[in-house]
Amino acid sequence: MPLKKRLAFAAGLAGVLVMAGLWMTTIRTPSSAPWQTSRGGFISLSISPAVGSAAVGLTDLLKQRRTKRDFTPGCWITFEEMNGLLWAAQGITSPDGFRTAPSAGALYPLELVIMSGNIGSLTPGLYRYHPGENRLSPGVAGDLRGPVAEAAYGQSWMAECAAVIVVCGVVDRVSRKYGSRGERYTLIEAGHAGQNIMLMAAALGLKCGIVGAFDDERLHHLLGLAPDERAITLFPIGR
């Protein structure tokens, strides 16, 4: 192979390797978050989550979807139901790694944090969802529904839910490619994931609220979010 072609090939290969390294970096879990194996290791989820009545037609689900704030005190949801909600939000749907919600450039800036209060056999505390490995990693233990309700400017109804799904975003994953529009694309994707959560909740016969009013600093501290991560929306779930 002529020297000129060899140099061009080497340059192209280097570019591919750089992009691959960047891709691996952009989808990692925020490094400073207190997760992984602090409370007994990872918790595996079902690849095909049981979703009960989810075979209901999309038109019917769209009609059924409502924002609910009247949870039954002490209500529970099952582990399988939470599995279905998480899969609906960010589950992997193809060997290529594509997910249930569209993402600009397939860069996937969203992170899901689950606040467990009454979820089947799942110990109360914080958990992070890992779509690629289809599992949860535990974080801080303890029931944080009350403190989070206070961080949401005293919305006491939130403390009656069974669990809260927090949709977070790492804008830098998208802005590296799309510049200042990265923030917009992250918020758009959070909307897609949130609608999926609410539609799956309707399919499962669960009540689902949505909260965007909260004290950022207090909530980020409670959740132990990394500096480059921000909470976008809270979805209290219950019956």
C-alpha positions as a printed NumPy array, in Angstrom:
array([[  0.   ,   0.   ,   0.   ],
       [  1.453,   3.414,  -0.947],
       [  2.643,   5.565,   1.94 ],
       [ -0.056,   8.202,   1.288],
       [ -2.84 ,   5.614,   1.531],
       [ -1.309,   4.056,   4.652],
       [ -1.213,   7.448,   6.373],
       [ -4.818,   8.141,   5.399],
       [ -5.885,   4.73 ,   6.717],
       [ -4.035,   5.284,  10.003],
       [ -5.611,   8.703,  10.434],
       [ -9.072,   7.277,   9.791],
       [ -8.519,   4.432,  12.248],
       [ -7.332,   6.875,  14.901],
       [-10.478,   8.923,  14.391],
       [-12.67 ,   5.852,  14.858],
       [-10.853,   4.926,  18.068],
       [-11.201,   8.454,  19.428],
       [-14.939,   8.493,  18.68 ],
       [-15.359,   5.07 ,  20.278],
       [-13.598,   6.289,  23.401],
       [-15.775,   9.386,  23.47 ],
       [-18.92 ,   7.259,  23.089],
       [-17.91 ,   5.013,  25.977],
       [-17.223,   8.105,  28.085],
       [-20.467,   9.874,  27.298],
       [-22.791,   7.057,  28.387],
       [-21.08 ,   6.133,  31.638],
       [-22.796,   6.608,  34.963],
       [-21.652,   9.905,  36.558],
       [-18.449,   8.9  ,  38.307],
       [-18.872,  10.769,  41.571],
       [-22.33 ,   9.386,  42.369],
       [-22.342,   7.093,  45.475],
       [-23.64 ,   3.976,  43.747],
       [-22.51 ,   0.523,  42.63 ],
       [-22.104,  -2.055,  45.432],
       [-22.555,  -0.11 ,  48.663],
       [-25.604,  -2.172,  49.7  ],
       [-25.118,  -5.716,  48.516],
       [-24.362,  -5.41 ,  44.823],
       [-26.431,  -5.055,  41.684],
       [-30.09 ,  -6.075,  41.401],
       [-31.028,  -7.757,  38.131],
       [-34.224,  -6.883,  36.273],
       [-36.354,  -8.862,  33.845],
       [-35.433,  -8.487,  30.182],
       [-39.131,  -8.777,  29.273],
       [-40.904,  -7.039,  32.166],
       [-44.343,  -8.275,  33.155],
       [-46.673,  -5.424,  32.342],
       [-50.072,  -6.926,  33.131],
       [-52.767,  -5.084,  31.212],
       [-50.281,  -3.239,  28.985],
       [-51.791,  -4.926,  25.925],
       [-54.478,  -2.229,  26.031],
       [-54.451,  -0.204,  22.812],
       [-52.415,   2.997,  22.64 ],
       [-55.505,   5.115,  21.985],
       [-57.117,   3.819,  25.182],
       [-53.953,   4.461,  27.191],
       [-53.739,   8.019,  25.92 ],
       [-57.311,   8.549,  27.064],
       [-56.617,   6.969,  30.472],
       [-53.439,   8.906,  31.209],
       [-53.97 ,  11.391,  34.022],
       [-51.775,  13.176,  36.554],
       [-52.707,  11.783,  39.973],
       [-51.955,  13.156,  43.441],
       [-54.43 ,  11.185,  45.568],
       [-52.406,   8.136,  46.564],
       [-53.802,   5.658,  49.08 ],
       [-51.718,   6.035,  52.282],
       [-49.433,   3.035,  52.755],
       [-49.885,   1.825,  49.159],
       [-47.424,  -0.582,  47.557],
       [-46.36 ,  -1.431,  44.022],
       [-44.658,  -4.637,  42.934],
       [-41.053,  -5.012,  41.844],
       [-42.327,  -6.2  ,  38.455],
       [-44.397,  -3.039,  38.039],
       [-41.385,  -0.843,  38.746],
       [-39.4  ,  -2.972,  36.294],
       [-42.019,  -2.214,  33.64 ],
       [-41.983,   1.529,  34.343],
       [-38.195,   1.73 ,  34.074],
       [-38.147,  -0.294,  30.877],
       [-40.81 ,   1.976,  29.38 ],
       [-38.697,   5.031,  30.161],
       [-35.261,   3.887,  28.982],
       [-35.304,   0.169,  28.198],
       [-33.097,  -1.287,  25.468],
       [-35.139,  -2.361,  22.44 ],
       [-32.547,  -3.52 ,  19.897],
       [-29.101,  -5.144,  19.676],
       [-27.795,  -1.725,  18.607],
       [-28.662,  -0.298,  22.015],
       [-31.577,   1.849,  20.912],
       [-34.084,   2.598,  23.656],
       [-37.798,   3.074,  24.151],
       [-37.42 ,   6.876,  24.015],
       [-35.717,   8.696,  21.107],
       [-32.437,  10.472,  21.78 ],
       [-30.564,  13.099,  19.75 ],
       [-27.615,  11.351,  18.144],
       [-28.377,   8.26 ,  20.265],
       [-26.265,   9.877,  23.006],
       [-28.709,   9.112,  25.849],
       [-28.111,  11.858,  28.416],
       [-30.809,  10.639,  30.813],
       [-30.247,   8.874,  34.128],
       [-33.067,   7.358,  36.195],
       [-32.905,   7.363,  39.982],
       [-35.541,   5.379,  41.876],
       [-36.611,   6.354,  45.356],
       [-38.054,   3.197,  46.897],
       [-40.528,   3.408,  49.742],
       [-42.931,   0.516,  49.234],
       [-41.747,  -1.552,  46.258],
       [-42.255,  -5.275,  46.811],
       [-39.182,  -6.752,  48.487],
       [-36.94 ,  -3.828,  47.515],
       [-35.379,  -2.194,  50.57 ],
       [-36.314,   1.492,  50.993],
       [-33.601,   3.729,  49.585],
       [-32.138,   5.082,  46.368],
       [-31.369,   3.01 ,  43.285],
       [-29.948,   3.87 ,  39.885],
       [-31.206,   2.18 ,  36.725],
       [-28.618,   0.84 ,  34.256],
       [-30.406,   0.167,  30.935],
       [-27.42 ,  -1.455,  29.232],
       [-26.97 ,  -4.076,  31.939],
       [-30.695,  -4.109,  32.797],
       [-30.141,  -3.825,  36.531],
       [-30.264,  -1.509,  39.528],
       [-27.402,  -0.365,  41.715],
       [-28.229,   0.649,  45.294],
       [-27.288,   3.997,  46.761],
       [-28.214,   5.563,  50.091],
       [-30.531,   3.434,  52.247],
       [-33.634,   4.788,  53.956],
       [-37.064,   6.164,  53.141],
       [-36.564,   9.619,  51.593],
       [-40.12 ,  10.281,  50.427],
       [-40.773,  12.789,  53.204],
       [-37.535,  14.76 ,  52.729],
       [-38.043,  14.826,  48.967],
       [-41.609,  16.098,  49.413],
       [-40.15 ,  18.899,  51.531],
       [-37.525,  19.623,  48.873],
       [-40.44 ,  19.914,  46.43 ],
       [-41.611,  22.975,  48.352],
       [-43.676,  21.001,  50.844],
       [-45.892,  19.034,  48.449],
       [-46.98 ,  16.638,  51.194],
       [-49.048,  14.421,  48.884],
       [-45.797,  13.074,  47.455],
       [-44.947,  11.384,  50.756],
       [-47.972,   9.077,  50.317],
       [-46.698,   7.489,  47.097],
       [-45.044,   4.072,  46.936],
       [-41.989,   5.259,  44.99 ],
       [-40.589,   8.13 ,  42.961],
       [-38.8  ,   7.892,  39.625],
       [-36.455,  10.844,  39.152],
       [-35.512,  11.623,  35.558],
       [-32.07 ,  13.254,  35.563],
       [-29.935,  14.565,  32.728],
       [-26.231,  14.88 ,  31.96 ],
       [-26.368,  17.678,  29.378],
       [-22.662,  17.456,  28.55 ],
       [-23.185,  14.103,  26.835],
       [-25.222,  15.887,  24.166],
       [-23.632,  19.345,  24.136],
       [-20.253,  17.84 ,  23.187],
       [-21.788,  17.149,  19.797],
       [-24.604,  19.68 ,  19.523],
       [-23.235,  22.639,  21.461],
       [-25.733,  24.966,  23.098],
       [-28.668,  22.924,  21.814],
       [-27.62 ,  20.037,  24.039],
       [-29.71 ,  21.348,  26.929],
       [-32.797,  21.604,  24.739],
       [-32.334,  18.09 ,  23.377],
       [-31.901,  16.696,  26.898],
       [-35.154,  18.289,  28.062],
       [-36.981,  17.024,  24.971],
       [-35.764,  13.497,  25.696],
       [-36.852,  13.787,  29.326],
       [-40.339,  14.589,  28.033],
       [-40.356,  11.473,  25.859],
       [-39.26 ,   9.267,  28.771],
       [-41.774,  10.882,  31.11 ],
       [-44.686,  10.253,  28.761],
       [-43.603,   6.617,  28.492],
       [-43.622,   6.327,  32.289],
       [-47.116,   7.784,  32.52 ],
       [-48.498,   5.588,  29.74 ],
       [-47.032,   2.46 ,  31.32 ],
       [-48.489,   3.503,  34.677],
       [-51.89 ,   3.768,  32.989],
       [-51.407,   0.317,  31.447],
       [-50.589,  -1.15 ,  34.861],
       [-53.495,   0.546,  36.596],
       [-51.157,   2.673,  38.716],
       [-51.442,   6.322,  39.688],
       [-48.637,   8.592,  38.505],
       [-47.944,  12.22 ,  39.323],
       [-45.448,  14.609,  37.797],
       [-43.463,  17.274,  39.654],
       [-41.144,  19.905,  38.234],
       [-41.147,  22.327,  41.178],
       [-38.363,  21.601,  43.652],
       [-35.308,  23.143,  45.246],
       [-32.47 ,  21.99 ,  42.992],
       [-29.73 ,  22.159,  45.607],
       [-31.696,  20.307,  48.302],
       [-32.9  ,  17.6  ,  45.937],
       [-29.494,  17.056,  44.355],
       [-27.993,  16.67 ,  47.832],
       [-30.636,  14.124,  48.873],
       [-30.127,  12.101,  45.704],
       [-26.33 ,  12.281,  45.78 ],
       [-26.161,  13.419,  42.169],
       [-22.846,  14.028,  40.44 ],
       [-21.819,  17.643,  39.715],
       [-22.572,  17.238,  35.99 ],
       [-26.005,  15.75 ,  36.637],
       [-29.295,  17.542,  37.274],
       [-32.769,  16.399,  38.255],
       [-35.374,  17.325,  35.641],
       [-38.676,  15.722,  36.638],
       [-40.089,  13.634,  39.498],
       [-42.724,  10.952,  38.925],
       [-44.404,   9.785,  42.165],
       [-46.013,   6.353,  41.652],
       [-48.634,   4.582,  43.733],
       [-52.227,   3.377,  43.924]])
